[in-house]
Amino acid sequence: MPSDIHESGEDYLEAILVLKNKYGFARSVDVAKHLGVSKPSVSRAMSVLEETGYIDANKLGSIRLTEKGESLAAEIYGRHVLLTKFLMKITNVSEEQASRNACKIEHDIDIDIKKGIERWMNEHAND
Protein backbone atom coordinates (compact mmCIF):
# COMPACT_ATOMS: atom_id res chain seq x y z
CA MET A 1 0.00 0.00 0.00
CA PRO A 2 1.43 3.43 -0.91
CA SER A 3 2.39 5.45 2.17
CA ASP A 4 0.17 8.40 1.18
CA ILE A 5 -3.06 6.39 1.29
CA HIS A 6 -4.76 4.46 4.08
CA GLU A 7 -6.92 1.35 3.92
CA SER A 8 -10.08 3.46 3.81
CA GLY A 9 -8.63 5.41 0.89
CA GLU A 10 -8.10 2.15 -0.94
CA ASP A 11 -11.74 1.25 -0.27
CA TYR A 12 -12.84 4.56 -1.79
CA LEU A 13 -10.67 4.08 -4.88
CA GLU A 14 -12.00 0.56 -5.35
CA ALA A 15 -15.58 1.80 -4.98
CA ILE A 16 -15.01 4.54 -7.57
CA LEU A 17 -13.62 1.99 -10.02
CA VAL A 18 -16.48 -0.47 -9.44
CA LEU A 19 -19.08 2.28 -9.92
CA LYS A 20 -17.32 3.61 -13.02
CA ASN A 21 -17.21 0.11 -14.51
CA LYS A 22 -20.86 -0.54 -13.67
CA TYR A 23 -22.42 2.82 -14.62
CA GLY A 24 -19.77 4.58 -16.69
CA PHE A 25 -19.29 7.25 -14.00
CA ALA A 26 -18.95 7.72 -10.26
CA ARG A 27 -20.46 10.41 -8.07
CA SER A 28 -19.89 11.14 -4.40
CA VAL A 29 -23.46 10.20 -3.53
CA ASP A 30 -23.03 6.82 -5.24
CA VAL A 31 -19.76 6.17 -3.40
CA ALA A 32 -21.48 6.93 -0.08
CA LYS A 33 -24.30 4.53 -0.87
CA HIS A 34 -21.95 1.82 -2.20
CA LEU A 35 -19.76 1.90 0.92
CA GLY A 36 -22.54 2.63 3.41
CA VAL A 37 -20.87 5.78 4.69
CA SER A 38 -22.03 9.37 5.17
CA LYS A 39 -21.73 12.01 2.46
CA PRO A 40 -19.47 14.14 4.69
CA SER A 41 -17.12 11.14 5.07
CA VAL A 42 -16.97 10.80 1.28
CA SER A 43 -16.34 14.52 0.93
CA ARG A 44 -13.37 14.37 3.33
CA ALA A 45 -11.97 11.26 1.63
CA MET A 46 -12.34 12.80 -1.84
CA SER A 47 -10.42 15.88 -0.67
CA VAL A 48 -7.54 13.70 0.52
CA LEU A 49 -7.58 11.56 -2.64
CA GLU A 50 -7.59 14.69 -4.79
CA GLU A 51 -4.74 16.28 -2.81
CA THR A 52 -2.64 13.12 -3.25
CA GLY A 53 -3.34 12.94 -6.98
CA TYR A 54 -5.57 9.86 -7.14
CA ILE A 55 -8.77 11.56 -8.34
CA ASP A 56 -10.19 14.68 -9.89
CA ALA A 57 -13.54 15.75 -8.48
CA ASN A 58 -15.85 18.58 -9.43
CA LYS A 59 -18.36 20.63 -7.42
CA LEU A 60 -21.28 18.56 -8.77
CA GLY A 61 -19.91 15.42 -7.14
CA SER A 62 -18.54 13.73 -10.26
CA ILE A 63 -15.32 11.81 -9.64
CA ARG A 64 -12.66 10.78 -12.15
CA LEU A 65 -9.72 8.55 -11.35
CA THR A 66 -6.37 9.95 -12.46
CA GLU A 67 -3.88 7.63 -14.13
CA LYS A 68 -2.27 7.10 -10.72
CA GLY A 69 -5.69 6.46 -9.14
CA GLU A 70 -6.82 4.12 -11.91
CA SER A 71 -3.64 2.07 -11.57
CA LEU A 72 -3.94 1.67 -7.80
CA ALA A 73 -7.71 1.05 -7.93
CA ALA A 74 -7.22 -1.69 -10.54
CA GLU A 75 -4.53 -3.30 -8.38
CA ILE A 76 -6.77 -3.23 -5.29
CA TYR A 77 -9.79 -4.54 -7.18
CA GLY A 78 -7.66 -7.27 -8.77
CA ARG A 79 -6.58 -8.45 -5.31
CA HIS A 80 -10.21 -8.39 -4.19
CA VAL A 81 -11.39 -10.50 -7.14
CA LEU A 82 -8.50 -12.95 -6.77
CA LEU A 83 -9.08 -13.39 -3.04
CA THR A 84 -12.84 -13.75 -3.48
CA LYS A 85 -12.40 -16.51 -6.05
CA PHE A 86 -9.70 -18.19 -3.96
CA LEU A 87 -11.82 -18.19 -0.80
CA MET A 88 -14.81 -19.55 -2.69
CA LYS A 89 -12.71 -22.31 -4.19
CA ILE A 90 -10.98 -23.47 -1.01
CA THR A 91 -13.86 -23.02 1.45
CA ASN A 92 -16.98 -23.48 -0.67
CA VAL A 93 -18.59 -20.38 0.89
CA SER A 94 -20.93 -18.00 -0.91
CA GLU A 95 -19.56 -15.24 -3.11
CA GLU A 96 -20.97 -12.65 -0.70
CA GLN A 97 -19.16 -14.15 2.29
CA ALA A 98 -15.94 -14.63 0.32
CA SER A 99 -16.12 -11.03 -0.94
CA ARG A 100 -16.65 -9.64 2.57
CA ASN A 101 -13.61 -11.53 3.82
CA ALA A 102 -11.53 -10.66 0.75
CA CYS A 103 -12.16 -7.00 1.54
CA LYS A 104 -10.62 -7.51 4.97
CA ILE A 105 -7.55 -9.29 3.57
CA GLU A 106 -6.86 -7.33 0.37
CA HIS A 107 -5.21 -4.37 2.09
CA ASP A 108 -2.65 -6.35 4.08
CA ILE A 109 -1.64 -9.25 1.85
CA ASP A 110 2.05 -9.48 0.98
CA ILE A 111 2.95 -9.56 -2.72
CA ASP A 112 4.59 -12.99 -2.44
CA ILE A 113 1.43 -14.42 -0.86
CA LYS A 114 -0.68 -12.86 -3.63
CA LYS A 115 1.61 -14.34 -6.28
CA GLY A 116 1.42 -17.73 -4.57
CA ILE A 117 -2.38 -17.60 -4.59
CA GLU A 118 -2.34 -16.62 -8.28
CA ARG A 119 -0.03 -19.54 -9.03
CA TRP A 120 -2.23 -21.96 -7.05
CA MET A 121 -5.39 -20.69 -8.78
CA ASN A 122 -3.77 -21.15 -12.20
CA GLU A 123 -2.65 -24.68 -11.30
CA HIS A 124 -6.15 -25.59 -10.03
CA ALA A 125 -8.22 -23.72 -12.61
CA ASN A 126 -9.89 -26.90 -13.86
CA ASP A 127 -10.43 -28.59 -10.49
C-alpha positions as YAML, in Angstrom:
chain: A
units: angstrom
residues:
- id: 1
  name: MET
  ca: [0.00, 0.00, 0.00]
- id: 2
  name: PRO
  ca: [1.43, 3.43, -0.91]
- id: 3
  name: SER
  ca: [2.39, 5.45, 2.17]
- id: 4
  name: ASP
  ca: [0.17, 8.40, 1.18]
- id: 5
  name: ILE
  ca: [-3.06, 6.39, 1.29]
- id: 6
  name: HIS
  ca: [-4.76, 4.46, 4.08]
- id: 7
  name: GLU
  ca: [-6.92, 1.35, 3.92]
- id: 8
  name: SER
  ca: [-10.08, 3.46, 3.81]
- id: 9
  name: GLY
  ca: [-8.63, 5.41, 0.89]
- id: 10
  name: GLU
  ca: [-8.10, 2.15, -0.94]
- id: 11
  name: ASP
  ca: [-11.74, 1.25, -0.27]
- id: 12
  name: TYR
  ca: [-12.84, 4.56, -1.79]
- id: 13
  name: LEU
  ca: [-10.67, 4.08, -4.88]
- id: 14
  name: GLU
  ca: [-12.00, 0.56, -5.35]
- id: 15
  name: ALA
  ca: [-15.58, 1.80, -4.98]
- id: 16
  name: ILE
  ca: [-15.01, 4.54, -7.57]
- id: 17
  name: LEU
  ca: [-13.62, 1.99, -10.02]
- id: 18
  name: VAL
  ca: [-16.48, -0.47, -9.44]
- id: 19
  name: LEU
  ca: [-19.08, 2.28, -9.92]
- id: 20
  name: LYS
  ca: [-17.32, 3.61, -13.02]
- id: 21
  name: ASN
  ca: [-17.21, 0.11, -14.51]
- id: 22
  name: LYS
  ca: [-20.86, -0.54, -13.67]
- id: 23
  name: TYR
  ca: [-22.42, 2.82, -14.62]
- id: 24
  name: GLY
  ca: [-19.77, 4.58, -16.69]
- id: 25
  name: PHE
  ca: [-19.29, 7.25, -14.00]
- id: 26
  name: ALA
  ca: [-18.95, 7.72, -10.26]
- id: 27
  name: ARG
  ca: [-20.46, 10.41, -8.07]
- id: 28
  name: SER
  ca: [-19.89, 11.14, -4.40]
- id: 29
  name: VAL
  ca: [-23.46, 10.20, -3.53]
- id: 30
  name: ASP
  ca: [-23.03, 6.82, -5.24]
- id: 31
  name: VAL
  ca: [-19.76, 6.17, -3.40]
- id: 32
  name: ALA
  ca: [-21.48, 6.93, -0.08]
- id: 33
  name: LYS
  ca: [-24.30, 4.53, -0.87]
- id: 34
  name: HIS
  ca: [-21.95, 1.82, -2.20]
- id: 35
  name: LEU
  ca: [-19.76, 1.90, 0.92]
- id: 36
  name: GLY
  ca: [-22.54, 2.63, 3.41]
- id: 37
  name: VAL
  ca: [-20.87, 5.78, 4.69]
- id: 38
  name: SER
  ca: [-22.03, 9.37, 5.17]
- id: 39
  name: LYS
  ca: [-21.73, 12.01, 2.46]
- id: 40
  name: PRO
  ca: [-19.47, 14.14, 4.69]
- id: 41
  name: SER
  ca: [-17.12, 11.14, 5.07]
- id: 42
  name: VAL
  ca: [-16.97, 10.80, 1.28]
- id: 43
  name: SER
  ca: [-16.34, 14.52, 0.93]
- id: 44
  name: ARG
  ca: [-13.37, 14.37, 3.33]
- id: 45
  name: ALA
  ca: [-11.97, 11.26, 1.63]
- id: 46
  name: MET
  ca: [-12.34, 12.80, -1.84]
- id: 47
  name: SER
  ca: [-10.42, 15.88, -0.67]
- id: 48
  name: VAL
  ca: [-7.54, 13.70, 0.52]
- id: 49
  name: LEU
  ca: [-7.58, 11.56, -2.64]
- id: 50
  name: GLU
  ca: [-7.59, 14.69, -4.79]
- id: 51
  name: GLU
  ca: [-4.74, 16.28, -2.81]
- id: 52
  name: THR
  ca: [-2.64, 13.12, -3.25]
- id: 53
  name: GLY
  ca: [-3.34, 12.94, -6.98]
- id: 54
  name: TYR
  ca: [-5.57, 9.86, -7.14]
- id: 55
  name: ILE
  ca: [-8.77, 11.56, -8.34]
- id: 56
  name: ASP
  ca: [-10.19, 14.68, -9.89]
- id: 57
  name: ALA
  ca: [-13.54, 15.75, -8.48]
- id: 58
  name: ASN
  ca: [-15.85, 18.58, -9.43]
- id: 59
  name: LYS
  ca: [-18.36, 20.63, -7.42]
- id: 60
  name: LEU
  ca: [-21.28, 18.56, -8.77]
- id: 61
  name: GLY
  ca: [-19.91, 15.42, -7.14]
- id: 62
  name: SER
  ca: [-18.54, 13.73, -10.26]
- id: 63
  name: ILE
  ca: [-15.32, 11.81, -9.64]
- id: 64
  name: ARG
  ca: [-12.66, 10.78, -12.15]
- id: 65
  name: LEU
  ca: [-9.72, 8.55, -11.35]
- id: 66
  name: THR
  ca: [-6.37, 9.95, -12.46]
- id: 67
  name: GLU
  ca: [-3.88, 7.63, -14.13]
- id: 68
  name: LYS
  ca: [-2.27, 7.10, -10.72]
- id: 69
  name: GLY
  ca: [-5.69, 6.46, -9.14]
- id: 70
  name: GLU
  ca: [-6.82, 4.12, -11.91]
- id: 71
  name: SER
  ca: [-3.64, 2.07, -11.57]
- id: 72
  name: LEU
  ca: [-3.94, 1.67, -7.80]
- id: 73
  name: ALA
  ca: [-7.71, 1.05, -7.93]
- id: 74
  name: ALA
  ca: [-7.22, -1.69, -10.54]
- id: 75
  name: GLU
  ca: [-4.53, -3.30, -8.38]
- id: 76
  name: ILE
  ca: [-6.77, -3.23, -5.29]
- id: 77
  name: TYR
  ca: [-9.79, -4.54, -7.18]
- id: 78
  name: GLY
  ca: [-7.66, -7.27, -8.77]
- id: 79
  name: ARG
  ca: [-6.58, -8.45, -5.31]
- id: 80
  name: HIS
  ca: [-10.21, -8.39, -4.19]
- id: 81
  name: VAL
  ca: [-11.39, -10.50, -7.14]
- id: 82
  name: LEU
  ca: [-8.50, -12.95, -6.77]
- id: 83
  name: LEU
  ca: [-9.08, -13.39, -3.04]
- id: 84
  name: THR
  ca: [-12.84, -13.75, -3.48]
- id: 85
  name: LYS
  ca: [-12.40, -16.51, -6.05]
- id: 86
  name: PHE
  ca: [-9.70, -18.19, -3.96]
- id: 87
  name: LEU
  ca: [-11.82, -18.19, -0.80]
- id: 88
  name: MET
  ca: [-14.81, -19.55, -2.69]
- id: 89
  name: LYS
  ca: [-12.71, -22.31, -4.19]
- id: 90
  name: ILE
  ca: [-10.98, -23.47, -1.01]
- id: 91
  name: THR
  ca: [-13.86, -23.02, 1.45]
- id: 92
  name: ASN
  ca: [-16.98, -23.48, -0.67]
- id: 93
  name: VAL
  ca: [-18.59, -20.38, 0.89]
- id: 94
  name: SER
  ca: [-20.93, -18.00, -0.91]
- id: 95
  name: GLU
  ca: [-19.56, -15.24, -3.11]
- id: 96
  name: GLU
  ca: [-20.97, -12.65, -0.70]
- id: 97
  name: GLN
  ca: [-19.16, -14.15, 2.29]
- id: 98
  name: ALA
  ca: [-15.94, -14.63, 0.32]
- id: 99
  name: SER
  ca: [-16.12, -11.03, -0.94]
- id: 100
  name: ARG
  ca: [-16.65, -9.64, 2.57]
- id: 101
  name: ASN
  ca: [-13.61, -11.53, 3.82]
- id: 102
  name: ALA
  ca: [-11.53, -10.66, 0.75]
- id: 103
  name: CYS
  ca: [-12.16, -7.00, 1.54]
- id: 104
  name: LYS
  ca: [-10.62, -7.51, 4.97]
- id: 105
  name: ILE
  ca: [-7.55, -9.29, 3.57]
- id: 106
  name: GLU
  ca: [-6.86, -7.33, 0.37]
- id: 107
  name: HIS
  ca: [-5.21, -4.37, 2.09]
- id: 108
  name: ASP
  ca: [-2.65, -6.35, 4.08]
- id: 109
  name: ILE
  ca: [-1.64, -9.25, 1.85]
- id: 110
  name: ASP
  ca: [2.05, -9.48, 0.98]
- id: 111
  name: ILE
  ca: [2.95, -9.56, -2.72]
- id: 112
  name: ASP
  ca: [4.59, -12.99, -2.44]
- id: 113
  name: ILE
  ca: [1.43, -14.42, -0.86]
- id: 114
  name: LYS
  ca: [-0.68, -12.86, -3.63]
- id: 115
  name: LYS
  ca: [1.61, -14.34, -6.28]
- id: 116
  name: GLY
  ca: [1.42, -17.73, -4.57]
- id: 117
  name: ILE
  ca: [-2.38, -17.60, -4.59]
- id: 118
  name: GLU
  ca: [-2.34, -16.62, -8.28]
- id: 119
  name: ARG
  ca: [-0.03, -19.54, -9.03]
- id: 120
  name: TRP
  ca: [-2.23, -21.96, -7.05]
- id: 121
  name: MET
  ca: [-5.39, -20.69, -8.78]
- id: 122
  name: ASN
  ca: [-3.77, -21.15, -12.20]
- id: 123
  name: GLU
  ca: [-2.65, -24.68, -11.30]
- id: 124
  name: HIS
  ca: [-6.15, -25.59, -10.03]
- id: 125
  name: ALA
  ca: [-8.22, -23.72, -12.61]
- id: 126
  name: ASN
  ca: [-9.89, -26.90, -13.86]
- id: 127
  name: ASP
  ca: [-10.43, -28.59, -10.49]
...
